[in-house]
Tab-separated table of C-alpha atoms in Angstrom:
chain	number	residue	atom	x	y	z
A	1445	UNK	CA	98.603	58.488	109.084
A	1446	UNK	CA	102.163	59.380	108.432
A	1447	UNK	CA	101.324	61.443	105.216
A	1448	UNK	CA	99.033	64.010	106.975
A	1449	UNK	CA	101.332	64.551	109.845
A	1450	UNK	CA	104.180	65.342	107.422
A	1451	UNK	CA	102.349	67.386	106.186
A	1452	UNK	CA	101.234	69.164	109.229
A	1453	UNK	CA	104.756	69.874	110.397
A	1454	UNK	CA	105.535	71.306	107.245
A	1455	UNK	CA	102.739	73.652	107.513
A	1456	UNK	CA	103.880	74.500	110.838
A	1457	UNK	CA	107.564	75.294	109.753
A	1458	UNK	CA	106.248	77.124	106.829
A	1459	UNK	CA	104.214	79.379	109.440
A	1460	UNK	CA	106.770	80.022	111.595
A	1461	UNK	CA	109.701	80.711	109.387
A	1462	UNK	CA	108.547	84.587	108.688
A	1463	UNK	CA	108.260	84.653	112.747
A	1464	UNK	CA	112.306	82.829	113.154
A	1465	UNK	CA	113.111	85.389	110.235
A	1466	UNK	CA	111.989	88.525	112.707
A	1467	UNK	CA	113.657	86.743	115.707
A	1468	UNK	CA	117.016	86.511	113.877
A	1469	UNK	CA	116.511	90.265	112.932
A	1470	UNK	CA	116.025	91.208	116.599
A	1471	UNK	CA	118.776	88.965	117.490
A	1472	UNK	CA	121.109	91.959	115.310
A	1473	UNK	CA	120.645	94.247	117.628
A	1474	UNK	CA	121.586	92.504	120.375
A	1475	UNK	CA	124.656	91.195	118.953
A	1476	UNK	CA	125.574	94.525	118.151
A	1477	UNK	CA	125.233	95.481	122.137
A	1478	UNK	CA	127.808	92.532	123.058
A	1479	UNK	CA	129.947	93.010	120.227
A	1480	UNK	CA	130.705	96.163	120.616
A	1481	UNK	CA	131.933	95.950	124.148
A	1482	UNK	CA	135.232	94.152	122.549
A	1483	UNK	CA	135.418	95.556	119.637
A	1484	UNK	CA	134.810	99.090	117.445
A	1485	UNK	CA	132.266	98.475	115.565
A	1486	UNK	CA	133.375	99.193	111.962
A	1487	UNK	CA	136.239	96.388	112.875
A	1488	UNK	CA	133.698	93.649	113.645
A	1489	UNK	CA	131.454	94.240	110.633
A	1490	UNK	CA	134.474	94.141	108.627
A	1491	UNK	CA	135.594	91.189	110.273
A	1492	UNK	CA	132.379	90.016	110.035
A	1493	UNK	CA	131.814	90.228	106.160
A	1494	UNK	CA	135.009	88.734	105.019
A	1495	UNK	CA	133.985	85.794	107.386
A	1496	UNK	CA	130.555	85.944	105.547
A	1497	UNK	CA	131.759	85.815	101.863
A	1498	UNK	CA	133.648	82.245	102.070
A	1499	UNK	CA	130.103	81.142	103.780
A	1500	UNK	CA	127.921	82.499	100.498
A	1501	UNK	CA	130.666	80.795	98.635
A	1502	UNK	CA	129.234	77.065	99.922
A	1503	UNK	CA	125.932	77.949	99.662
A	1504	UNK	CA	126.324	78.580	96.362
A	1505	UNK	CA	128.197	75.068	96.065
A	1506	UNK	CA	125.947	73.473	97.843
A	1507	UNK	CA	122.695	74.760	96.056
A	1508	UNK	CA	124.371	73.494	92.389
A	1509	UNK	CA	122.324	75.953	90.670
A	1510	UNK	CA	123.044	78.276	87.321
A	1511	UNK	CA	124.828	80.892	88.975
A	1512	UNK	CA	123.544	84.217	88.377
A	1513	UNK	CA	125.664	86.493	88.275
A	1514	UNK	CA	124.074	89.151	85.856
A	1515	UNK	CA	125.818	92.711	83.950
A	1516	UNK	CA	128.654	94.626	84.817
A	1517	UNK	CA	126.197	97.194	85.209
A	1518	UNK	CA	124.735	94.945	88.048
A	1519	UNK	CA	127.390	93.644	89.821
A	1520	UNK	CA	128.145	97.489	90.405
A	1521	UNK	CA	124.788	98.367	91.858
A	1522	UNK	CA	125.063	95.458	93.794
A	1523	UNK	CA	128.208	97.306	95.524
A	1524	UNK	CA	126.897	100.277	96.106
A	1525	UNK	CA	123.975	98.855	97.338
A	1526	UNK	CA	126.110	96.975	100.009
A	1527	UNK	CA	127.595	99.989	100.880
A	1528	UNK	CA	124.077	102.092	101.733
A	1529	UNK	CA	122.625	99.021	103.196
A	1530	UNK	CA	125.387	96.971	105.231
A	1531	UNK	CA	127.588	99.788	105.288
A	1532	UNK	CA	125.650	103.056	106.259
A	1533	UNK	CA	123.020	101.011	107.537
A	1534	UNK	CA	124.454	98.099	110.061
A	1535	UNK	CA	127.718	100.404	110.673
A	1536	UNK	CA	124.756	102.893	111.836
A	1537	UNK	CA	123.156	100.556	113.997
A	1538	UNK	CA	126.306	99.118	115.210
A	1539	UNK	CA	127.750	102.865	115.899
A	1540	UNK	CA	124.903	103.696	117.932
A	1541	UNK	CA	124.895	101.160	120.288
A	1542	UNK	CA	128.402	101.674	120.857
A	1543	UNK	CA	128.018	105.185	121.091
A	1544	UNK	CA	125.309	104.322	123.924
A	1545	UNK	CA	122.605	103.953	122.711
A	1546	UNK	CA	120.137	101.308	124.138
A	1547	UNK	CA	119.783	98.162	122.015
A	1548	UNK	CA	116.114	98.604	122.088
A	1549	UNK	CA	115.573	102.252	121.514
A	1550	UNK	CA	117.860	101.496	117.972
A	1551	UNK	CA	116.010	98.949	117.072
A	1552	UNK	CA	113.051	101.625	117.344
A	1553	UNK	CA	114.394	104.075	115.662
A	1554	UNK	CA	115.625	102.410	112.753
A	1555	UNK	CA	112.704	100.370	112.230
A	1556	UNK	CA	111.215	103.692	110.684
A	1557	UNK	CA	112.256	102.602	107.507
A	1558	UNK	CA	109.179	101.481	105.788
A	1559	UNK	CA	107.409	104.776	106.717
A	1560	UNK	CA	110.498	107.060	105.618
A	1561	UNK	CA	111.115	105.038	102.297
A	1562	UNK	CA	106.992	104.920	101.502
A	1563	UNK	CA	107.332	109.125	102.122
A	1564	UNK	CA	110.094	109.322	100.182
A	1565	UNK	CA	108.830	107.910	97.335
A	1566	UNK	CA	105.935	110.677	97.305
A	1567	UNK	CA	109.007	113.436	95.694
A	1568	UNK	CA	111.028	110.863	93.874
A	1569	UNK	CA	108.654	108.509	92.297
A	1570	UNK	CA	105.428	110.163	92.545
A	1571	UNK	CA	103.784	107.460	94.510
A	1572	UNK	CA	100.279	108.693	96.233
A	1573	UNK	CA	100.352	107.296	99.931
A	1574	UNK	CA	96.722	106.200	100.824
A	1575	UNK	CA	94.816	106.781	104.155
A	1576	UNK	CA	96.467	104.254	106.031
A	1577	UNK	CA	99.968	105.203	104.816
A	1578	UNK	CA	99.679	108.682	106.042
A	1579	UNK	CA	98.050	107.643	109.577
A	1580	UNK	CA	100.767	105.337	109.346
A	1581	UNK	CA	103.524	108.127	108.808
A	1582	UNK	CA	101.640	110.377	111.591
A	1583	UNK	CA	101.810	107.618	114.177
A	1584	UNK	CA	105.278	107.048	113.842
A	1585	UNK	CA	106.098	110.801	113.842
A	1586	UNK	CA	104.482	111.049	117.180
A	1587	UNK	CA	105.977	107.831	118.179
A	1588	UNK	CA	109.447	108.876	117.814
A	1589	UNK	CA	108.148	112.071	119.684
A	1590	UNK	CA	106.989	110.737	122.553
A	1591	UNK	CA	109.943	108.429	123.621
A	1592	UNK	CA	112.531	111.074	122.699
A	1593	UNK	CA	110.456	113.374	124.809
A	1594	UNK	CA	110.514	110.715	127.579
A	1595	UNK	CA	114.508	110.801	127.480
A	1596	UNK	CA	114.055	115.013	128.129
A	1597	UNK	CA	111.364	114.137	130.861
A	1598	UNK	CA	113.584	111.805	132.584
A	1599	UNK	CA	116.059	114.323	132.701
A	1600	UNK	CA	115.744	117.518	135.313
A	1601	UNK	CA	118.512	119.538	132.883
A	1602	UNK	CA	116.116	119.280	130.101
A	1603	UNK	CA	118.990	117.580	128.025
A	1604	UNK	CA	118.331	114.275	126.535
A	1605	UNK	CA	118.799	111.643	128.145
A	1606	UNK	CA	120.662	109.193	125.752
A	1607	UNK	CA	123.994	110.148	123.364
A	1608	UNK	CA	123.284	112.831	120.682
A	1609	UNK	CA	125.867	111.076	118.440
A	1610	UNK	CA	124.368	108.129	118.949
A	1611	UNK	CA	120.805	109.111	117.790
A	1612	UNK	CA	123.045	110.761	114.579
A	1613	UNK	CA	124.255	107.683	114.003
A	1614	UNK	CA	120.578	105.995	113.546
A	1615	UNK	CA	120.151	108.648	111.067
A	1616	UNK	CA	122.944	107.341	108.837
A	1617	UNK	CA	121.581	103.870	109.406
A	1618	UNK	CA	117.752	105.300	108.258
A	1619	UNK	CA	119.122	107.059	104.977
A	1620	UNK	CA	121.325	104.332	104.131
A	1621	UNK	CA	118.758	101.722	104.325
A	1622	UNK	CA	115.822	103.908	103.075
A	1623	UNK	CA	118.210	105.093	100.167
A	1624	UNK	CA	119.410	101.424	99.395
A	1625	UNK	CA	115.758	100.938	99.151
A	1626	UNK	CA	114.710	102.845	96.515
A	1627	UNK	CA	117.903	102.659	94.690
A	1628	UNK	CA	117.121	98.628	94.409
A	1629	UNK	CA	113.967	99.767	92.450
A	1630	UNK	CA	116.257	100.578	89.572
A	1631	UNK	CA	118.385	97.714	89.828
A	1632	UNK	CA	117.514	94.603	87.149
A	1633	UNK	CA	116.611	91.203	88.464
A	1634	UNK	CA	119.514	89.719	86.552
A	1635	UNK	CA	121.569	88.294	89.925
A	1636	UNK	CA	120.611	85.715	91.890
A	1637	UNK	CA	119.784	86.487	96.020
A	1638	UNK	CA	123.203	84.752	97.069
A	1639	UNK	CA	125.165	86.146	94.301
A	1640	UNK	CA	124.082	89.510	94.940
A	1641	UNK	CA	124.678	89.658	98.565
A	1642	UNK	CA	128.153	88.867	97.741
A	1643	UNK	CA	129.007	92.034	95.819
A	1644	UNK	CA	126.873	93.650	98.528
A	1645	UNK	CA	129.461	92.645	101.081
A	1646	UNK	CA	132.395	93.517	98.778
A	1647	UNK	CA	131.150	97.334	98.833
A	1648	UNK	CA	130.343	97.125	102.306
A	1649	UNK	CA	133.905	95.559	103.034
A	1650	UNK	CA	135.394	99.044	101.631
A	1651	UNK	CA	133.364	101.021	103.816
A	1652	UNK	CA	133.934	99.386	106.897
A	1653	UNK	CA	138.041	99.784	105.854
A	1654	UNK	CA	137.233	103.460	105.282
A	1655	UNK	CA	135.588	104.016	108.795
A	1656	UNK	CA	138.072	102.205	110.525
A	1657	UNK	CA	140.647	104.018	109.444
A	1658	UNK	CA	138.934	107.442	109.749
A	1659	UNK	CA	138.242	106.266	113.296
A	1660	UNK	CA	141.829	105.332	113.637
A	1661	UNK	CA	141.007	102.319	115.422
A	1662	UNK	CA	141.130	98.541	114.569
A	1663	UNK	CA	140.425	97.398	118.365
A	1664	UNK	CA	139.766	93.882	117.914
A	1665	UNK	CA	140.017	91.373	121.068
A	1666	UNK	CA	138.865	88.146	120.816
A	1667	UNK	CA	137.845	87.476	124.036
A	1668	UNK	CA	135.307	83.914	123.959
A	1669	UNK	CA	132.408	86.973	124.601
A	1670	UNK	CA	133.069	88.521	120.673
A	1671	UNK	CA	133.958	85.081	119.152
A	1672	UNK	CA	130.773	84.114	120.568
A	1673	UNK	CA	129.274	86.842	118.921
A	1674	UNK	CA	130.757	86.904	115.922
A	1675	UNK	CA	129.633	83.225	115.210
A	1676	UNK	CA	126.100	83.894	115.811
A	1677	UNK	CA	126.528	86.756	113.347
A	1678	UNK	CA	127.818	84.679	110.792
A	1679	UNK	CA	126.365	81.422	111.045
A	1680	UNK	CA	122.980	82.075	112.912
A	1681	UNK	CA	122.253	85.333	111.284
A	1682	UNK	CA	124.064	85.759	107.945
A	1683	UNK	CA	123.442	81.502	107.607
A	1684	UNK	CA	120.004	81.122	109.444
A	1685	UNK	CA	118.074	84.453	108.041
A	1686	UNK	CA	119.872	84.131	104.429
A	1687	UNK	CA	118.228	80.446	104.622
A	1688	UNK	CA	114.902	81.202	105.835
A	1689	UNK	CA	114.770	84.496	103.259
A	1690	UNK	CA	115.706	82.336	100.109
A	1691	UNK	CA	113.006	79.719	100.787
A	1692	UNK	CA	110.204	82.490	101.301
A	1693	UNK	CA	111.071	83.977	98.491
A	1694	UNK	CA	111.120	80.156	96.464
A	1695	UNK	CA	107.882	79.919	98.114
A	1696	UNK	CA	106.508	83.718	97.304
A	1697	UNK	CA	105.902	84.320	100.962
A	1698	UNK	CA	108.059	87.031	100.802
A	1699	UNK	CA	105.005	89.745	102.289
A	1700	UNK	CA	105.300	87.432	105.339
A	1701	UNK	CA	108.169	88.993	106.381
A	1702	UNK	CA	106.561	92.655	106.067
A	1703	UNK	CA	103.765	91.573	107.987
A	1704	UNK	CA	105.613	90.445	110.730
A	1705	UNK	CA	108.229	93.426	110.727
A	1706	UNK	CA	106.357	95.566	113.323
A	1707	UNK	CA	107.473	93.137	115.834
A	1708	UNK	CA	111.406	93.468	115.432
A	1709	UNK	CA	111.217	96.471	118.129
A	1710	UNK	CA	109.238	95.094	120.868
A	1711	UNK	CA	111.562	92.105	120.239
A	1712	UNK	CA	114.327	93.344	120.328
A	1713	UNK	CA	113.337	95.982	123.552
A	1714	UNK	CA	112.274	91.925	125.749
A	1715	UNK	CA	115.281	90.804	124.918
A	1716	UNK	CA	117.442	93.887	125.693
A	1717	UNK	CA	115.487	94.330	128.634
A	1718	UNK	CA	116.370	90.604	129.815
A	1719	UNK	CA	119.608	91.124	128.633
A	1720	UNK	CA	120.911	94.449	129.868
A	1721	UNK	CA	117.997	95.786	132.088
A	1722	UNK	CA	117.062	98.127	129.578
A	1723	UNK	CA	114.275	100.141	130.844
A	1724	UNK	CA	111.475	101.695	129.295
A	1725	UNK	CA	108.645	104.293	131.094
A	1726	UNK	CA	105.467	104.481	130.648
A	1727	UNK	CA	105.905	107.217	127.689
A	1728	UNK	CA	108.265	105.730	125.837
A	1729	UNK	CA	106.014	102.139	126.092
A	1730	UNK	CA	103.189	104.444	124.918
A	1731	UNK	CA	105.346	106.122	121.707
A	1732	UNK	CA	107.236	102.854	120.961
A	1733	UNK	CA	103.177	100.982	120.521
A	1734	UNK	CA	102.179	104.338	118.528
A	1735	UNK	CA	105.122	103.340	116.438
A	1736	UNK	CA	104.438	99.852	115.845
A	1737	UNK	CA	101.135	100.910	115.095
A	1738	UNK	CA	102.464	102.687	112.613
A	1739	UNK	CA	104.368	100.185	110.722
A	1740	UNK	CA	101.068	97.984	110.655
A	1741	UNK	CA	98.898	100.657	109.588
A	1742	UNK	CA	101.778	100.502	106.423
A	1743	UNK	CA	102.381	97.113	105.879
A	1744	UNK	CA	100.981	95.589	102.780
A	1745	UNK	CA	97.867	93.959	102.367
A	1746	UNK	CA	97.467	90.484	101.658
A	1747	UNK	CA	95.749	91.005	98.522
A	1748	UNK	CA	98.584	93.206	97.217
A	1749	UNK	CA	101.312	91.136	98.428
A	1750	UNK	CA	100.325	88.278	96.677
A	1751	UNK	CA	100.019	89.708	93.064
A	1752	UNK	CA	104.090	89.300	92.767
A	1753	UNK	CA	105.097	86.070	93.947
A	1754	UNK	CA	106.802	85.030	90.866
A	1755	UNK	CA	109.215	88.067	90.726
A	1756	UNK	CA	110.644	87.321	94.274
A	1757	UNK	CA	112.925	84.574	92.702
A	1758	UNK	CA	116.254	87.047	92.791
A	1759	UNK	CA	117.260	90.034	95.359
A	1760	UNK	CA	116.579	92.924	93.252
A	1761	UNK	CA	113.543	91.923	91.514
A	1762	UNK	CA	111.504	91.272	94.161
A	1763	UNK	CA	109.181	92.991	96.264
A	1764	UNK	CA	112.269	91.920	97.442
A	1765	UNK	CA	114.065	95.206	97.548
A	1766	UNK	CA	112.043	97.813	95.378
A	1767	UNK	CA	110.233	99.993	97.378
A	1768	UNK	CA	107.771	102.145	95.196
A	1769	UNK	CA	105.440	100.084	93.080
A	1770	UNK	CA	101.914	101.258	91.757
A	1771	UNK	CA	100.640	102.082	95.760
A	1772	UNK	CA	103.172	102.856	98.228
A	1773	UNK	CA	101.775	99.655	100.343
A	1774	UNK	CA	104.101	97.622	98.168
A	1775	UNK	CA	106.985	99.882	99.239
A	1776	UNK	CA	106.785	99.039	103.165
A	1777	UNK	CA	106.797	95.301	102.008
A	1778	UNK	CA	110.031	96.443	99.483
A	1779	UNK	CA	111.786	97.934	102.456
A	1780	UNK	CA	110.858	95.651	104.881
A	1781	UNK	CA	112.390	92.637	102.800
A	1782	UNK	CA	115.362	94.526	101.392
A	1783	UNK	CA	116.680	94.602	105.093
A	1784	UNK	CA	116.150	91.687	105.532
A	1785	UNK	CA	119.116	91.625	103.297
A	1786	UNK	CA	120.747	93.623	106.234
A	1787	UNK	CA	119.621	91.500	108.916
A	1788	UNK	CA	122.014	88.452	107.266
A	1789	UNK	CA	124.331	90.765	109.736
């Protein structure tokens, strides 16, 4: 009697993980909204890697496993990885919300990576989007239209509505994470996930220094509000969602993260709505669903997600990171995993 119900909670756990994963994702966003209110935001993400690295550093002690640590060669990628995909990409995200813009309209926004990193692989790799990729490309497009035509409607000057700068700002964070995308296609599967996220940070570190100074600000107050934050960003996000990645990808399962991806937006719009009364109108409610329709019009199919389970043992083998395989369905699921590198934010 004991036996099946073990086993039935482990089934359970195993089905909601991907869901957790999606949650801690969302959670990003929102951390982003409170940490920037004390902080600037290159400051806290540099803060907040060299927090993270001593934390990989256990986890590698603690897993006692051949360390991984791969070629020159890949220990460099690794770096400049970090730097497109927690530097351009989370300082992005993290810039926009301080900027002004809303929590959940980022989230939006740069959740557009799947369908920009499947049509960028068209001119760089030659990858033929199917029917479904292309519907899925021209809902988003209209999407994106709709809710930044809402901010114009809302607004009798005809000017928009939210911070230009801040919808620049998702821009970086689209190119960096689309580019760190497709650049992980060329990267060998010679590093272990852990291992690899460490150099990741390293590069990242330097661009966060970089911005800061550019910026010419280091605000930093550690009020109990940011060191509240900043622990959930280390230990709850950079812990939980490095955890729950490593066993889907020991377990293959890491498609269930793509599947679920579509929901990190209207997650992270409840929460910022509970949160910080972030409204939304009608429109923008009616672009935001054409955009999540979008994403699941991309996302992989089960049949084609399943073919690779063996190669999502390390971070750049995977599905894991490389967006353009033989279809460009496997390149949502790429993109879609590869930040969930970015969501260990």
């Amino acid at each position: 009697m004991g036996r099946p119900l073990v086993i039935s909670l482990a089934g359970v756990c195993v089905m909601w993980m991907p869901l957790c994963f999606v949650f801690l994702f969302a959670s990003g966003f929102i951390a982003a909204r409170f940490g920037t209110l004390d902080a600037e935001p290159f400051t806290l993400l540099l803060v907040r890697s060299l927090l993270v690295l001593p934390v990989l550093g256990l986890i590698l002690w603690l897993r006692r496993k051949p360390r991984q640590w791969g070629r020159r060669n890949d220990r460099l990628a690794q770096m400049g990885i970090g730097m497109l995909l927690h530097g351009a990409y989370l300082g992005g995200v993290f810039a926009a919300v301080k900027a002004g813009l809303p929590a959940g309209l980022t989230a939006l926004l740069v959740s557009l990576h799947p369908l920009v990193t499947a049509a960028l692989s068209l001119p760089l790799f030659g990858v033929r989007l199917g029917v479904r990729q292309w519907a899925g490309l021209g809902c988003g497009a209209i999407g994106v239209s709709l809710v930044l035509g809402a901010g114009l409607a809302r607004d009798g000057a005809g000017t928009l509505e939210w911070p230009l700068i801040g919808l620049v700002w998702c821009l970086v964070a689209l190119i960096g994470v689309s580019s760190s995308t497709l650049w992980q296609k060329r990267v060998s599967g010679r590093m272990g996930l852990v291992e690899g996220l460490m150099f990741q940070y390293l590069g990242a570190g330097a661009v966060f220094v970089v911005a800061a100074t550019s910026v010419g600000s280091f605000a930093f107050d550690p009020t109990p509000r940011l060191l509240l934050t900043m622990a959930w960003l280390v230990i709850a996000i950079s812990v939980g969602a490095i955890w729950l990645l490593m066993l889907m990808l020991e377990r293959g399962e890491a498609h269930q993260v793509a599947r679920t991806f579509f929901l990190v937006p209207p997650c992270a719009a409840l929460m910022a709505w509970w949160l910080f009364d972030e409204q939304w109108t009608a429109l923008m409610v009616t672009g935001a669903a054409l955009v999540v329709l979008g994403l699941v019009l991309d996302r992989p199919r089960p049949g084609m997600a399943s073919k690779a389970p063996a190669e999502d043992a390390t971070p750049s083998a995977p599905s894991a990171s490389m967006p353009p395989g033989s279809t460009a369905s496997a390149t949502s699921e790429a993109s879609a995993t590869n930040s969930g590198q970015a969501a260990s934010r």
